[in-house]
Amino acid sequence: MSVVSDGIKPLTFVFEDDGLVPNNPMPFLVYKRAIDVDNDHPEKTAEDLFGANRWGAMWRNGVYDYLHYHATVHEVLGVARGNAVVRFGGDNGTELALAAGDVAILPAGTGHQCLSSSADFSVVGAYPPGPPVEITRATPDNHARALKTIPHVKLPKTDPVKGVDGPLVKLWKRG
């Protein structure tokens, strides 16, 4: 497990509900250059970091090129290789350039969609303990259902990058 800098602080964004993508009043977090990927096994480095902080059900892939969100779980995306432009927050959200070493943490309901990526783009995804992930498309019926499930998604006990005392634990509170 290698973190580049113990002093890094995440960028924070709050996306409004747009009528199709519920998003979440808790902030979406992005750590830039949080994982040391300058090695022969950057995916394993991300997996080791997330696992040490009790985020599991991991996978390796990219980010889907269609707008979707997860209404029953929070998600972390660690970029192991390459780069991409991903729009977070739905069609009216924010386009972010992500590169190897970056980590995005999405509270349940946060829309996301890959707009472009390098050929070697590789992401490790993980989830805090809880129900299995469900991929939800942005439709009026799904939005109505998500508004009922999102408030009941348990808050993680750890930040997937910084652990029990990490910024996520301090920033994610229910009002």
CSV table of C-alpha atoms in Angstrom, one decimal:
chain,number,residue,atom,x,y,z
A,1,MET,CA,0.0,0.0,0.0
A,2,SER,CA,1.5,3.3,-1.1
A,3,VAL,CA,0.0,6.7,-0.7
A,4,VAL,CA,2.0,9.5,-2.4
A,5,SER,CA,1.4,12.1,0.3
A,6,ASP,CA,-0.1,11.9,3.7
A,7,GLY,CA,-0.9,15.6,3.6
A,8,ILE,CA,-3.2,15.5,0.5
A,9,LYS,CA,-6.7,16.8,0.9
A,10,PRO,CA,-9.5,15.9,-1.4
A,11,LEU,CA,-11.3,18.3,-3.8
A,12,THR,CA,-15.0,18.4,-2.9
A,13,PHE,CA,-18.0,18.9,-5.1
A,14,VAL,CA,-21.7,18.9,-4.3
A,15,PHE,CA,-24.1,18.1,-7.2
A,16,GLU,CA,-27.7,19.1,-7.1
A,17,ASP,CA,-30.5,16.6,-8.0
A,18,ASP,CA,-31.3,17.3,-11.6
A,19,GLY,CA,-34.6,15.4,-11.8
A,20,LEU,CA,-33.1,12.3,-13.4
A,21,VAL,CA,-29.8,11.9,-11.4
A,22,PRO,CA,-30.5,12.2,-7.7
A,23,ASN,CA,-26.8,12.9,-6.7
A,24,ASN,CA,-26.3,13.4,-3.0
A,25,PRO,CA,-26.0,16.3,-0.5
A,26,MET,CA,-22.8,14.7,0.8
A,27,PRO,CA,-19.8,15.8,-1.1
A,28,PHE,CA,-18.2,13.9,-4.0
A,29,LEU,CA,-14.4,13.7,-3.2
A,30,VAL,CA,-11.4,13.6,-5.5
A,31,TYR,CA,-7.9,12.9,-4.3
A,32,LYS,CA,-5.3,13.9,-7.0
A,33,ARG,CA,-2.2,11.7,-7.1
A,34,ALA,CA,-3.3,9.8,-4.0
A,35,ILE,CA,-1.9,6.4,-5.0
A,36,ASP,CA,1.7,5.6,-5.9
A,37,VAL,CA,1.2,4.0,-9.3
A,38,ASP,CA,4.8,4.1,-10.4
A,39,ASN,CA,5.3,0.4,-10.1
A,40,ASP,CA,4.6,-2.8,-12.1
A,41,HIS,CA,1.3,-3.5,-10.3
A,42,PRO,CA,-0.6,-0.3,-9.8
A,43,GLU,CA,-4.0,-2.1,-9.7
A,44,LYS,CA,-2.8,-4.2,-6.8
A,45,THR,CA,-1.5,-1.1,-5.1
A,46,ALA,CA,-5.0,0.5,-5.3
A,47,GLU,CA,-6.6,-2.8,-4.1
A,48,ASP,CA,-4.3,-3.0,-1.2
A,49,LEU,CA,-5.0,0.5,-0.1
A,50,PHE,CA,-8.8,0.2,-0.4
A,51,GLY,CA,-8.8,-3.2,1.3
A,52,ALA,CA,-6.7,-2.0,4.2
A,53,ASN,CA,-9.3,0.7,4.7
A,54,ARG,CA,-12.2,-1.9,4.6
A,55,TRP,CA,-13.6,-1.2,1.2
A,56,GLY,CA,-14.1,-4.4,-0.8
A,57,ALA,CA,-16.1,-6.1,-3.5
A,58,MET,CA,-13.4,-4.8,-5.8
A,59,TRP,CA,-13.3,-4.9,-9.6
A,60,ARG,CA,-10.9,-3.8,-12.4
A,61,ASN,CA,-12.1,-2.2,-15.6
A,62,GLY,CA,-12.9,1.3,-16.8
A,63,VAL,CA,-15.9,3.6,-16.2
A,64,TYR,CA,-19.0,3.0,-18.3
A,65,ASP,CA,-19.6,5.3,-21.2
A,66,TYR,CA,-23.2,5.9,-20.4
A,67,LEU,CA,-24.7,7.9,-17.5
A,68,HIS,CA,-25.4,5.8,-14.4
A,69,TYR,CA,-25.3,5.9,-10.7
A,70,HIS,CA,-25.6,3.6,-7.7
A,71,ALA,CA,-28.6,4.1,-5.4
A,72,THR,CA,-27.7,1.4,-2.8
A,73,VAL,CA,-24.0,1.9,-2.2
A,74,HIS,CA,-21.1,4.4,-2.2
A,75,GLU,CA,-18.2,3.8,-4.6
A,76,VAL,CA,-14.5,4.5,-4.9
A,77,LEU,CA,-12.7,4.7,-8.2
A,78,GLY,CA,-8.9,4.5,-8.2
A,79,VAL,CA,-7.2,5.2,-11.5
A,80,ALA,CA,-4.3,2.7,-11.8
A,81,ARG,CA,-3.2,3.5,-15.4
A,82,GLY,CA,-3.9,6.0,-18.1
A,83,ASN,CA,-6.3,8.9,-18.0
A,84,ALA,CA,-9.9,9.8,-18.8
A,85,VAL,CA,-12.4,12.6,-18.8
A,86,VAL,CA,-15.3,11.6,-16.7
A,87,ARG,CA,-18.5,13.6,-16.1
A,88,PHE,CA,-19.7,13.4,-12.5
A,89,GLY,CA,-23.1,14.7,-11.3
A,90,GLY,CA,-25.2,14.0,-14.5
A,91,ASP,CA,-25.6,15.8,-17.8
A,92,ASN,CA,-25.3,19.2,-16.0
A,93,GLY,CA,-22.4,18.0,-13.7
A,94,THR,CA,-18.7,18.6,-13.9
A,95,GLU,CA,-16.2,17.1,-16.4
A,96,LEU,CA,-13.0,16.1,-14.6
A,97,ALA,CA,-9.7,14.9,-16.1
A,98,LEU,CA,-8.6,11.9,-14.0
A,99,ALA,CA,-5.1,10.4,-14.3
A,100,ALA,CA,-3.2,7.5,-12.9
A,101,GLY,CA,-3.0,7.9,-9.1
A,102,ASP,CA,-6.2,9.8,-8.7
A,103,VAL,CA,-9.1,8.6,-6.6
A,104,ALA,CA,-12.7,9.6,-6.8
A,105,ILE,CA,-15.2,8.8,-4.0
A,106,LEU,CA,-18.9,8.9,-5.0
A,107,PRO,CA,-21.6,9.1,-2.4
A,108,ALA,CA,-24.6,7.0,-3.4
A,109,GLY,CA,-26.6,8.5,-6.2
A,110,THR,CA,-23.7,10.4,-7.8
A,111,GLY,CA,-24.0,10.3,-11.6
A,112,HIS,CA,-20.9,9.3,-13.6
A,113,GLN,CA,-20.0,8.7,-17.2
A,114,CYS,CA,-16.7,8.3,-19.1
A,115,LEU,CA,-16.5,10.7,-22.0
A,116,SER,CA,-13.1,9.7,-23.3
A,117,SER,CA,-10.1,7.7,-22.1
A,118,SER,CA,-6.7,6.6,-23.1
A,119,ALA,CA,-6.3,3.0,-24.4
A,120,ASP,CA,-4.6,1.9,-21.2
A,121,PHE,CA,-7.1,3.4,-18.8
A,122,SER,CA,-7.6,1.1,-15.9
A,123,VAL,CA,-9.7,1.6,-12.8
A,124,VAL,CA,-10.0,-0.3,-9.5
A,125,GLY,CA,-13.5,0.1,-8.0
A,126,ALA,CA,-14.6,-0.8,-4.5
A,127,TYR,CA,-17.4,-0.4,-2.0
A,128,PRO,CA,-17.8,-0.1,1.8
A,129,PRO,CA,-19.5,-3.1,3.5
A,130,GLY,CA,-23.1,-3.3,2.6
A,131,PRO,CA,-25.5,-4.5,-0.2
A,132,PRO,CA,-24.2,-5.4,-3.6
A,133,VAL,CA,-23.9,-2.7,-6.2
A,134,GLU,CA,-26.7,-2.1,-8.6
A,135,ILE,CA,-26.2,-0.1,-11.8
A,136,THR,CA,-29.0,2.5,-12.2
A,137,ARG,CA,-29.7,4.4,-15.4
A,138,ALA,CA,-31.1,8.0,-15.3
A,139,THR,CA,-34.9,7.6,-15.8
A,140,PRO,CA,-37.8,9.2,-14.0
A,141,ASP,CA,-38.9,5.9,-12.4
A,142,ASN,CA,-35.3,5.0,-11.2
A,143,HIS,CA,-35.0,8.5,-9.8
A,144,ALA,CA,-38.2,8.2,-7.8
A,145,ARG,CA,-36.9,4.8,-6.4
A,146,ALA,CA,-33.4,6.2,-5.7
A,147,LEU,CA,-34.8,9.0,-3.6
A,148,LYS,CA,-36.2,6.4,-1.2
A,149,THR,CA,-33.0,4.2,-1.0
A,150,ILE,CA,-30.2,6.8,-0.9
A,151,PRO,CA,-31.0,8.2,2.5
A,152,HIS,CA,-30.7,4.7,4.0
A,153,VAL,CA,-27.3,3.8,2.6
A,154,LYS,CA,-25.0,3.4,5.6
A,155,LEU,CA,-22.2,5.9,6.0
A,156,PRO,CA,-18.8,4.3,5.6
A,157,LYS,CA,-16.7,3.9,8.8
A,158,THR,CA,-13.5,4.7,6.8
A,159,ASP,CA,-12.2,6.8,4.1
A,160,PRO,CA,-10.8,4.4,1.4
A,161,VAL,CA,-7.6,6.5,1.0
A,162,LYS,CA,-7.0,7.8,4.5
A,163,GLY,CA,-8.8,5.3,6.8
A,164,VAL,CA,-10.7,5.9,10.0
A,165,ASP,CA,-9.5,9.5,10.5
A,166,GLY,CA,-9.8,10.5,6.8
A,167,PRO,CA,-11.7,13.5,5.4
A,168,LEU,CA,-14.6,11.4,4.2
A,169,VAL,CA,-15.5,10.4,7.7
A,170,LYS,CA,-15.5,14.0,8.8
A,171,LEU,CA,-17.2,15.4,5.6
A,172,TRP,CA,-20.0,12.8,5.1
A,173,LYS,CA,-22.7,13.6,7.6
A,174,ARG,CA,-26.5,13.3,7.4
A,175,GLY,CA,-28.4,16.5,8.1
